[in-house]
Coordinates of C-alpha atoms and ligand atoms in Angstrom, one line a residue:
Chain P
M1 CA 81.8 121.5 88.7
K2 CA 83.0 124.9 89.5
E3 CA 85.5 126.9 91.6
V4 CA 83.7 129.6 93.6
F5 CA 83.7 131.8 96.7
L6 CA 81.1 131.1 99.3
N7 CA 79.5 133.4 101.9
V8 CA 78.3 132.2 105.2
R9 CA 74.7 133.1 105.7
E10 CA 73.9 131.1 108.8
N11 CA 76.1 129.3 111.3
T12 CA 74.4 127.4 114.0
E13 CA 75.3 124.6 116.5
L14 CA 72.8 121.8 115.9
A15 CA 74.0 119.5 118.7
K16 CA 77.1 119.4 120.8
G17 CA 80.1 119.8 118.4
I18 CA 77.9 119.6 115.3
V19 CA 77.5 122.7 113.1
K20 CA 75.1 123.6 110.4
M21 CA 76.0 126.3 107.9
K22 CA 74.0 127.9 105.2
L23 CA 76.3 129.1 102.4
Y24 CA 75.6 131.5 99.5
C25 CA 77.1 131.8 96.1
S26 CA 75.9 134.1 93.4
S27 CA 76.1 131.4 90.7
L28 CA 75.6 127.9 92.0
P29 CA 76.1 125.1 89.5
E30 CA 73.6 122.3 89.1
F31 CA 73.2 119.9 92.0
T32 CA 72.5 116.2 92.3
P33 CA 71.5 114.9 95.8
G34 CA 74.4 113.2 97.5
Q35 CA 77.0 115.4 95.9
F36 CA 79.5 117.2 98.1
V37 CA 81.6 120.4 98.3
N38 CA 85.3 120.7 98.9
L39 CA 85.9 123.7 101.2
S40 CA 89.1 125.6 101.8
V41 CA 90.3 125.9 105.4
G42 CA 92.5 128.8 104.5
N43 CA 96.2 128.3 105.3
F44 CA 95.7 128.1 109.0
D45 CA 98.0 126.6 111.6
G46 CA 99.6 124.2 109.3
V47 CA 96.3 122.9 107.9
L48 CA 96.2 122.8 104.1
L49 CA 93.8 120.3 102.6
R50 CA 90.2 121.2 101.8
R51 CA 87.5 119.5 103.7
P52 CA 84.9 117.5 101.7
I53 CA 81.4 117.9 103.2
S54 CA 78.2 116.7 101.7
V55 CA 75.1 118.8 101.1
Y56 CA 72.1 118.7 103.4
K57 CA 69.7 121.1 101.7
F58 CA 69.9 122.9 98.3
N59 CA 67.9 126.0 97.5
A60 CA 68.2 127.1 93.9
A61 CA 65.9 130.1 94.3
E62 CA 68.0 131.5 97.2
S63 CA 71.2 130.4 95.6
T64 CA 72.2 128.8 98.9
F65 CA 72.9 125.3 100.3
E66 CA 73.3 123.9 103.8
I67 CA 76.0 121.6 105.1
I68 CA 76.3 119.8 108.5
F69 CA 79.6 118.8 109.9
E70 CA 81.2 117.6 113.2
V71 CA 84.0 119.8 114.7
K72 CA 86.8 117.3 115.0
G73 CA 90.1 118.9 114.3
K74 CA 91.8 122.2 113.3
G75 CA 90.2 122.3 109.9
T76 CA 86.6 121.9 111.0
T77 CA 87.2 124.2 114.0
F78 CA 88.4 126.9 111.6
L79 CA 85.3 126.3 109.4
S80 CA 82.9 126.4 112.4
R81 CA 84.1 129.9 113.3
L82 CA 83.6 131.4 109.9
K83 CA 81.4 134.3 109.4
G84 CA 80.8 136.3 106.2
G85 CA 82.9 135.2 103.3
N86 CA 84.8 134.5 101.0
I87 CA 85.5 130.8 101.4
P88 CA 87.1 129.3 98.2
A89 CA 85.4 126.0 97.4
T90 CA 84.9 123.5 94.5
L91 CA 81.4 122.4 94.0
F92 CA 79.3 120.3 93.4
L93 CA 81.4 117.1 93.3
G94 CA 80.8 113.4 92.9
N95 CA 78.1 111.3 91.2
G96 CA 75.3 111.5 93.8
F97 CA 72.1 109.5 94.2
E98 CA 70.0 109.1 91.0
L99 CA 66.6 107.5 91.2
G100 CA 65.1 105.8 88.2
A101 CA 61.7 106.8 87.0
N102 CA 60.1 103.6 88.2
V103 CA 61.3 104.0 91.8
K104 CA 58.2 104.8 94.0
K105 CA 59.3 103.6 97.4
V106 CA 62.7 104.4 98.9
A107 CA 64.2 103.3 102.2
L108 CA 66.8 105.8 103.6
I109 CA 69.3 104.5 106.1
G110 CA 71.5 107.0 107.8
G111 CA 74.1 106.8 110.6
G112 CA 75.2 109.9 112.5
L113 CA 76.7 112.5 110.2
G114 CA 75.7 110.3 107.3
C115 CA 72.1 111.4 107.7
P116 CA 72.1 114.9 106.2
P117 CA 73.0 114.0 102.6
L118 CA 70.0 111.7 102.5
Y119 CA 67.7 114.6 103.1
S120 CA 68.8 116.2 99.8
V121 CA 67.3 113.1 98.1
I122 CA 63.9 113.7 99.7
E123 CA 64.1 117.4 98.7
K124 CA 64.5 116.5 95.0
Y125 CA 62.1 113.5 94.6
K126 CA 59.3 114.2 97.1
A127 CA 57.4 116.4 94.6
S128 CA 57.3 113.6 92.0
G129 CA 55.4 111.4 94.5
V130 CA 58.3 109.1 95.7
K131 CA 57.6 107.8 99.2
F132 CA 60.4 107.7 101.8
Y133 CA 60.8 105.3 104.7
T134 CA 63.6 106.7 106.8
Y135 CA 65.8 105.0 109.4
L136 CA 68.3 107.1 111.3
G137 CA 70.8 105.8 113.9
F138 CA 72.8 108.0 116.4
S139 CA 75.1 107.2 119.2
S140 CA 72.9 109.1 121.6
E141 CA 70.2 111.8 121.8
S142 CA 72.8 114.5 122.2
K143 CA 74.2 113.7 118.8
A144 CA 70.8 113.3 117.0
I145 CA 70.4 115.7 114.1
C146 CA 67.8 116.5 111.4
V147 CA 65.2 114.3 113.0
D148 CA 62.3 116.9 112.6
D149 CA 63.0 117.5 108.9
F150 CA 63.1 113.8 108.1
S151 CA 60.0 113.2 110.3
K152 CA 58.0 115.7 108.3
A153 CA 59.1 114.4 104.9
S154 CA 58.9 110.6 105.5
E155 CA 56.0 108.2 105.4
K156 CA 57.6 106.6 108.4
L157 CA 60.6 107.6 110.5
T158 CA 62.4 105.2 112.8
V159 CA 65.2 106.4 115.1
T160 CA 67.6 104.3 117.1
T161 CA 70.4 105.1 119.4
D162 CA 73.3 103.1 120.8
D163 CA 72.4 104.0 124.4
G164 CA 68.6 104.1 124.1
S165 CA 68.4 107.9 124.9
L166 CA 66.3 108.5 121.8
G167 CA 64.1 105.9 120.1
E168 CA 64.8 102.3 120.4
K169 CA 68.1 101.1 121.8
N170 CA 69.3 99.2 118.7
F171 CA 71.4 99.3 115.6
I172 CA 69.6 101.1 112.8
T173 CA 70.1 98.2 110.4
N174 CA 68.3 95.8 112.8
A175 CA 65.3 98.3 112.9
F176 CA 65.3 98.3 109.1
K177 CA 65.4 94.5 109.0
K178 CA 62.1 94.2 110.9
D179 CA 60.4 96.4 108.3
I180 CA 61.8 95.1 105.1
F181 CA 58.8 93.0 104.1
A182 CA 56.2 95.5 105.3
V183 CA 57.8 98.4 103.5
N184 CA 59.2 96.5 100.5
P185 CA 61.2 99.4 99.1
D186 CA 62.3 99.6 95.4
V187 CA 65.7 100.8 96.4
V188 CA 67.7 101.4 99.6
L189 CA 70.0 104.5 99.9
A190 CA 72.4 104.6 102.8
C191 CA 75.1 106.8 104.3
G192 CA 77.0 106.2 107.5
P193 CA 80.0 104.5 109.0
T194 CA 81.5 101.3 107.5
P195 CA 80.2 99.0 110.2
M196 CA 76.7 100.1 109.2
F197 CA 77.4 99.2 105.6
K198 CA 78.7 95.8 106.6
A199 CA 75.5 95.2 108.6
L200 CA 73.5 96.2 105.6
K201 CA 75.4 93.9 103.3
A202 CA 74.9 91.1 105.8
L203 CA 71.1 91.6 105.6
N204 CA 71.3 90.3 102.0
T205 CA 68.0 92.0 101.1
G206 CA 68.1 91.5 97.4
I207 CA 66.9 95.1 97.0
P208 CA 69.2 97.4 94.9
T209 CA 71.2 99.3 97.6
F210 CA 73.4 102.3 97.0
I211 CA 75.8 103.6 99.7
S212 CA 77.5 106.9 100.0
T213 CA 81.1 106.2 101.1
E214 CA 83.7 108.4 102.7
A215 CA 87.5 108.7 102.2
R216 CA 90.1 111.3 103.1
M217 CA 90.5 113.4 100.0
G218 CA 93.0 115.6 98.2
C219 CA 91.8 117.4 95.1
G220 CA 88.2 116.2 95.3
I221 CA 87.9 116.3 91.5
G222 CA 89.5 113.0 90.4
A223 CA 93.0 114.0 89.7
C224 CA 95.2 112.7 92.6
Y225 CA 93.9 109.2 93.2
V226 CA 94.2 109.4 97.0
C227 CA 90.5 108.8 97.8
T228 CA 90.4 105.2 97.0
C229 CA 87.5 102.7 97.4
A230 CA 88.1 99.0 96.8
T231 CA 85.5 97.6 94.5
L232 CA 84.9 94.4 92.5
T233 CA 86.1 96.3 89.4
G234 CA 89.3 97.6 91.1
N235 CA 90.2 100.7 93.1
R236 CA 87.8 103.6 92.3
R237 CA 88.0 107.3 93.2
V238 CA 85.4 108.1 95.9
C239 CA 85.4 111.8 94.8
T240 CA 84.5 111.2 91.2
D241 CA 83.4 107.5 90.6
G242 CA 81.6 107.9 93.9
P243 CA 80.8 108.8 96.6
V244 CA 77.8 106.7 95.8
F245 CA 78.5 103.1 94.9
N246 CA 76.3 100.0 94.5
L247 CA 76.7 98.1 97.8
K248 CA 77.2 94.9 95.8
E249 CA 80.3 96.3 94.2
V250 CA 82.1 97.7 97.3
I251 CA 84.6 95.5 99.1
L252 CA 84.0 96.5 102.7
Chain I
M1 CA 107.1 131.5 69.5
I2 CA 105.7 134.9 70.6
Y3 CA 108.1 136.7 72.9
S4 CA 107.0 136.6 76.5
P5 CA 109.0 137.5 79.6
L6 CA 108.1 134.1 81.1
A7 CA 109.0 132.0 78.0
V8 CA 111.8 129.5 78.3
K9 CA 113.3 126.7 76.2
I10 CA 114.2 123.5 78.0
C11 CA 116.2 120.9 76.0
G12 CA 114.8 122.3 72.8
V13 CA 111.2 122.3 74.0
D14 CA 109.3 125.6 74.1
F15 CA 107.5 126.5 77.4
K16 CA 105.5 129.6 77.3
N17 CA 106.1 129.9 81.0
P18 CA 108.1 127.9 83.6
V19 CA 105.1 126.6 85.5
I20 CA 104.5 122.8 85.1
T21 CA 101.9 120.8 87.1
A22 CA 103.6 118.0 89.0
S23 CA 103.1 114.3 88.3
G24 CA 100.4 112.6 90.4
T25 CA 98.5 115.7 91.3
F26 CA 97.0 116.6 88.0
A27 CA 96.1 113.2 86.5
F28 CA 96.1 113.7 82.7
G29 CA 94.8 117.2 82.8
F30 CA 91.1 116.6 82.0
E31 CA 89.7 117.2 85.5
F32 CA 91.4 120.5 86.0
S33 CA 90.4 121.7 82.5
K34 CA 86.9 121.9 83.9
L35 CA 88.0 124.5 86.5
F36 CA 90.5 126.7 84.5
D37 CA 92.0 127.1 81.1
I38 CA 94.9 124.7 81.1
D39 CA 96.2 126.1 77.9
K40 CA 97.7 128.7 80.2
L41 CA 100.2 126.2 81.7
G42 CA 103.8 126.0 80.6
G43 CA 103.6 122.2 80.9
I44 CA 101.8 119.2 82.4
S45 CA 103.7 116.3 83.9
V46 CA 101.2 113.5 83.9
K47 CA 100.5 110.8 86.5
G48 CA 103.2 108.2 86.6
V49 CA 102.5 105.8 83.7
T50 CA 103.6 102.1 83.8
R51 CA 103.6 99.4 81.2
E52 CA 100.5 97.6 82.5
K53 CA 97.6 99.0 84.4
R54 CA 98.2 99.4 88.2
E55 CA 95.7 99.5 91.0
G56 CA 97.9 101.2 93.5
N57 CA 97.9 100.7 97.3
P58 CA 94.9 100.2 99.6
G59 CA 93.5 103.2 101.3
P60 CA 93.7 105.4 103.3
R61 CA 96.3 106.9 101.0
I62 CA 96.5 110.4 102.3
A63 CA 97.1 112.1 105.6
E64 CA 97.6 115.6 106.6
T65 CA 100.6 116.7 108.7
Y66 CA 101.8 120.1 109.8
G67 CA 102.1 122.2 106.6
G68 CA 102.3 119.0 104.5
V69 CA 100.6 116.1 103.0
L70 CA 101.5 112.4 103.1
N71 CA 100.5 110.2 100.3
S72 CA 100.8 106.5 99.4
V73 CA 98.9 106.2 96.1
G74 CA 101.5 103.8 94.7
L75 CA 101.3 104.7 91.0
Q76 CA 97.6 103.8 90.2
N77 CA 97.3 104.4 86.5
P78 CA 95.6 102.8 83.4
G79 CA 98.8 101.7 81.7
V80 CA 100.7 103.2 78.8
E81 CA 98.5 102.0 75.9
V82 CA 95.3 103.4 77.5
F83 CA 97.2 106.6 78.3
I84 CA 98.3 106.9 74.6
N85 CA 94.9 106.0 73.2
N86 CA 92.5 107.7 75.6
F87 CA 94.2 110.5 77.4
L88 CA 97.1 111.8 75.2
P89 CA 94.9 113.1 72.4
F90 CA 93.2 115.5 74.8
L91 CA 96.5 116.6 76.3
Q92 CA 97.9 117.2 72.8
S93 CA 94.9 119.4 71.9
K94 CA 96.1 121.8 74.6
K95 CA 98.9 124.3 74.4
A96 CA 101.0 123.1 77.3
A97 CA 104.1 120.9 76.9
V98 CA 103.3 117.3 77.7
I99 CA 105.8 115.5 80.0
V100 CA 105.2 111.8 80.6
N101 CA 106.3 110.6 84.0
I102 CA 107.2 106.9 83.6
A103 CA 107.8 104.1 86.2
G104 CA 108.6 100.4 86.1
N105 CA 109.7 97.4 88.0
T106 CA 112.7 96.6 85.9
E107 CA 115.1 98.5 83.7
S108 CA 113.5 96.9 80.6
D109 CA 110.1 98.3 81.7
Y110 CA 111.6 101.8 81.7
C111 CA 113.3 101.2 78.3
Y112 CA 110.0 99.9 76.8
L113 CA 108.1 102.9 78.0
A114 CA 110.6 105.3 76.6
E115 CA 110.6 103.6 73.2
R116 CA 106.8 103.3 73.1
L117 CA 106.4 107.0 73.9
S118 CA 109.1 108.1 71.5
G119 CA 106.7 107.3 68.7
T120 CA 104.0 109.7 70.0
G121 CA 103.6 113.4 70.2
V122 CA 104.7 113.9 73.8
S123 CA 107.2 116.6 74.5
M124 CA 109.4 115.1 77.1
I125 CA 109.8 112.0 79.3
E126 CA 110.4 112.2 83.0
L127 CA 112.1 109.1 84.5
N128 CA 110.5 108.5 87.8
I129 CA 113.1 106.6 89.8
S130 CA 112.1 108.3 93.0
C131 CA 108.6 107.0 94.0
P132 CA 108.7 106.0 97.7
N133 CA 105.4 104.2 97.5
V134 CA 106.1 101.1 95.5
K135 CA 107.9 98.0 96.5
E136 CA 109.8 97.2 93.3
G137 CA 111.4 99.5 90.9
G138 CA 110.7 103.2 91.7
L139 CA 113.2 104.3 94.3
A140 CA 115.3 101.1 94.0
F141 CA 116.9 102.6 90.9
G142 CA 117.1 106.1 92.3
V143 CA 119.3 105.9 95.4
K144 CA 122.8 105.0 94.3
P145 CA 124.7 107.0 91.7
D146 CA 125.8 103.9 89.7
T147 CA 122.3 102.6 89.2
I148 CA 121.0 106.0 88.3
Q149 CA 123.7 106.4 85.7
S150 CA 123.1 103.0 84.1
I151 CA 119.4 103.3 83.9
T152 CA 119.6 106.8 82.5
R153 CA 122.0 105.6 79.9
E154 CA 119.9 102.6 78.9
V155 CA 116.7 104.6 78.7
K156 CA 118.4 107.5 76.9
K157 CA 119.5 105.1 74.2
R158 CA 115.9 104.3 73.4
S159 CA 114.3 107.6 73.9
K160 CA 113.8 110.0 71.0
K161 CA 112.4 112.6 73.4
P162 CA 114.4 114.8 75.8
L163 CA 114.9 112.8 79.0
I164 CA 114.3 114.3 82.5
V165 CA 115.5 112.3 85.5
K166 CA 113.4 112.9 88.6
L167 CA 115.5 112.7 91.7
S168 CA 114.6 111.5 95.2
P169 CA 115.5 113.4 98.3
N170 CA 115.7 110.2 100.3
V171 CA 119.4 109.7 99.4
A172 CA 122.9 110.3 100.8
D173 CA 124.0 113.0 98.3
I174 CA 121.5 114.3 95.8
A175 CA 124.2 116.4 94.0
E176 CA 126.2 113.2 93.3
N177 CA 123.0 111.6 92.0
A178 CA 122.3 114.5 89.7
R179 CA 125.8 114.2 88.4
A180 CA 125.3 110.5 87.8
A181 CA 122.1 111.3 85.8
E182 CA 124.1 113.9 83.8
Y183 CA 126.9 111.4 83.0
G184 CA 124.2 108.9 82.0
G185 CA 123.0 111.3 79.4
A186 CA 120.0 113.0 81.1
D187 CA 118.9 116.1 79.3
A188 CA 117.5 117.6 82.6
V189 CA 116.8 116.7 86.2
S190 CA 113.7 117.4 88.2
L191 CA 113.6 117.5 92.0
I192 CA 112.4 116.7 94.5
N193 CA 110.1 113.8 94.7
T194 CA 108.4 113.3 98.1
V195 CA 110.3 112.9 101.3
R196 CA 109.6 109.6 103.1
G197 CA 107.4 110.3 106.1
M198 CA 104.9 108.8 108.5
A199 CA 101.9 109.9 110.7
V200 CA 100.6 108.1 113.7
D201 CA 97.3 108.6 115.7
A202 CA 98.1 108.4 119.4
D203 CA 94.5 107.5 120.3
T204 CA 94.0 104.7 117.9
R205 CA 97.7 103.8 118.0
R206 CA 97.5 103.3 114.3
P207 CA 99.4 104.7 111.4
L208 CA 97.3 107.2 109.4
L209 CA 98.2 105.6 106.1
K210 CA 97.3 102.0 105.3
N211 CA 100.8 101.7 103.7
I212 CA 102.3 102.9 107.1
T213 CA 104.8 105.2 105.5
G214 CA 104.3 107.5 102.6
G215 CA 105.7 110.5 100.7
L216 CA 105.6 114.0 102.3
S217 CA 104.9 116.9 100.0
G218 CA 103.7 120.5 100.4
P219 CA 105.1 123.6 102.1
A220 CA 106.7 121.5 104.9
I221 CA 109.3 120.2 102.4
K222 CA 110.1 123.5 100.7
P223 CA 113.3 124.2 102.6
I224 CA 114.6 120.7 101.9
A225 CA 113.7 121.2 98.2
L226 CA 115.4 124.6 97.9
A227 CA 118.6 123.4 99.5
M228 CA 118.7 120.4 97.1
V229 CA 118.0 122.5 94.0
W230 CA 120.8 124.8 95.1
Q231 CA 123.2 121.9 95.7
V232 CA 122.3 120.3 92.3
Y233 CA 122.7 123.7 90.6
N234 CA 126.2 123.8 91.8
A235 CA 126.9 120.3 90.6
V236 CA 125.5 120.0 87.0
K237 CA 125.2 121.9 83.8
I238 CA 121.9 120.5 82.6
P239 CA 118.6 122.3 83.3
I240 CA 116.9 121.8 86.7
I241 CA 113.1 121.6 87.2
G242 CA 112.5 122.4 90.9
M243 CA 109.6 121.5 93.0
G244 CA 108.5 120.9 96.6
G245 CA 105.9 123.0 98.4
I246 CA 105.5 125.7 95.8
M247 CA 102.2 127.5 96.5
T248 CA 102.9 131.1 95.3
A249 CA 104.8 133.0 92.7
N250 CA 107.3 134.0 95.3
D251 CA 107.9 130.3 96.1
A252 CA 108.6 129.7 92.4
V253 CA 111.0 132.7 92.2
E254 CA 112.9 131.3 95.2
F255 CA 113.5 128.0 93.3
I256 CA 114.6 130.0 90.2
L257 CA 117.0 132.0 92.3
C258 CA 118.5 128.7 93.5
G259 CA 119.1 127.6 90.0
A260 CA 115.8 126.1 88.7
T261 CA 115.0 126.8 85.0
A262 CA 111.3 125.8 85.6
V263 CA 109.2 124.7 88.5
Q264 CA 106.5 122.1 89.1
V265 CA 103.5 122.6 91.3
G266 CA 102.1 119.5 93.0
T267 CA 100.3 119.6 96.3
G268 CA 99.4 123.3 95.6
N269 CA 96.9 122.0 93.0
L270 CA 95.1 120.0 95.7
I271 CA 94.9 122.9 98.1
N272 CA 93.5 125.2 95.5
P273 CA 92.9 124.1 91.9
L274 CA 93.8 127.5 90.6
T275 CA 97.3 127.6 92.3
A276 CA 99.3 127.0 89.1
S277 CA 97.2 129.6 87.2
N278 CA 97.7 132.1 90.1
I279 CA 101.4 131.5 90.1
I280 CA 101.7 132.3 86.4
D281 CA 99.9 135.6 87.0
G282 CA 102.1 136.3 90.0
L283 CA 105.3 135.6 88.0
R284 CA 104.1 138.0 85.3
K285 CA 103.7 140.7 88.0
Y286 CA 107.1 139.8 89.4
V287 CA 108.9 140.4 86.1
E288 CA 107.1 143.7 85.6
K289 CA 107.8 144.9 89.1
N290 CA 111.4 144.0 88.9
K291 CA 111.8 145.2 85.3
L292 CA 113.1 142.0 84.0
G293 CA 113.2 141.3 80.2
N294 CA 112.9 137.6 81.0
L295 CA 112.5 135.8 84.2
Q296 CA 115.5 133.6 83.3
E297 CA 117.7 136.6 84.0
I298 CA 117.5 135.8 87.7
R299 CA 118.1 132.1 87.4
G300 CA 120.7 131.0 89.9
K301 CA 121.3 134.6 90.9
L302 CA 120.9 134.1 94.6
L303 CA 122.7 137.0 96.2
I304 CA 125.4 135.8 98.5
D305 CA 127.8 138.0 100.4
Ligands
FMN401 C1 99.1 112.6 95.6 C2 100.5 112.7 94.9 C3 100.8 111.8 93.9 C4 102.0 111.8 93.3 N1 102.3 110.9 92.3 C5 103.6 111.0 91.7 C6 103.8 110.2 90.5 O1 103.0 109.4 90.0 N2 105.1 110.3 90.0 C7 106.0 111.2 90.5 O2 107.1 111.3 89.9 N3 105.8 112.0 91.5 C8 104.5 111.9 92.1 N4 104.3 112.8 93.2 C9 105.3 113.7 93.7 C10 105.1 115.1 93.1 O3 105.2 115.1 91.7 C11 106.2 116.1 93.6 O4 107.4 115.6 93.3 C12 106.1 116.2 95.1 O5 104.8 116.1 95.6 C13 106.7 117.5 95.6 O6 106.1 118.7 95.1 P1 104.9 119.4 95.9 O7 105.3 119.7 97.3 O8 104.6 120.6 95.1 O9 103.7 118.5 95.9 C14 103.0 112.7 93.8 C15 102.7 113.6 94.8 C16 101.4 113.6 95.4 C17 101.1 114.6 96.5
FES402 S1 90.5 113.4 96.0 FE1 91.8 113.5 94.3 S2 91.1 111.9 93.1 FE2 89.7 111.9 94.7

């Protein structure tokens, strides 16, 4: 983990209200897929806290990484307008997704803004021959993101929307359920809203399942205990003990 | 101790500068040590420690408000024995004074903790009778002058370490409470703890914190904190450690002008992990620019016509 200044290399609107940013730093620390960055929003119109945002793509050669976020309030509005530099940030934070050497087939399940961090897993493990079966759910076509990237990198991609405007009209966990036996993944990695995690838990697949959780944060480095996640072993810090937890352990 | 224009002695304890990280925002120092050299700090006030391990309140535990932060952590910590065995050795290997913030449900919890920590290498004990986020103990002891005086007296009897009493702003008269702590034998007072506050989402019609109410900190509370430090400065003789919304060296100077001997930085650490370190650099520049031999020369020297 490191405190750095970031420069904005690219800033594009991916979908309505959803921004993709490419950020550069001369000396990026090591990165594990699923980790996040804590970005300063300056001291702007009463907004103070940094915004934790997960990493979509990581490029060591370029010393850049990409993030995708939804413009929701003052903080993200400020970030979406940034050009150039120097944004103070702490990176890379949290435990991230680690795949064991014996994992050959992975099911990725993403919901909305939870999809991007799953792509960083493909980026890292694709070269070592791991196969990815990807399930992405969105509210509607206008909010769909990263579909092309996942489509190119996955053995199979399934997309669902709540309104049927793209792919099947269904919940993404239902689409996954139909495929479980055919795909038979060694591990399931998921990132999305809590109802999606609840649906996933209800599937009771028996397959090791890891979820990337979200919480409002303060420090992002494990020192303030505000980002709590209730687990079978007590309240854990999302920023440091997570954001990735074993689905079995999390009390949803 | 090497002469430094920022050095200060508080209740016999040497601080190489008056900047202390505030309880609850810096855990036990380890995490921040990965981002900057914490040897540089004057002191570290650790997360509130209780007799037994505590899980704290359910989340969400934080919400942002205009210029401020609400929290309802509720004293999550591993308990005093784990603190002493697993975390204290690291802190003691550092060059910052170690202040242990203690909390309990009963007077005997506080006394036990003071006695237990007296046998360790910690520098000072900070009696947290001002946490707004726990049901028992905490603020229950910190509102009325008579209970403040009696708990201070009982804990002081059992403490071999200098005792700081941390005061709440959610009270009728903080100056009177500071005086009660002084009568009870406190070696110093620290103030302010968080201001009780609440945030509501009009769309979902829900409170932003699971706990409904929480403690407000950050720049939004600085004017309240300054006024209270000034009131307390005019009421007691013991040293004052001031805090509430300190983000810059100038903020720290303002507290010192109002009578604080040292300051604590809390929410500032969350906004930028280098805040405390930057404040120390800024204070050094301030003494140079103003040609002060020691920063303490301006303590309480607010200019009033
Ligand atoms: C997340 C958080 C946790 C805190 N935990 C404690 C605590 O355990 N004990 C305590 O005495 N004060 C605690 N406080 C209060 C701070 O130490 C400090 O008194 C208060 O936040 C005002 O200073 P600030 O505006 O610089 O943050 C906490 C504050 C925050 C923001
Ligand atoms: S955000 Fe501070 S501990 Fe997680």
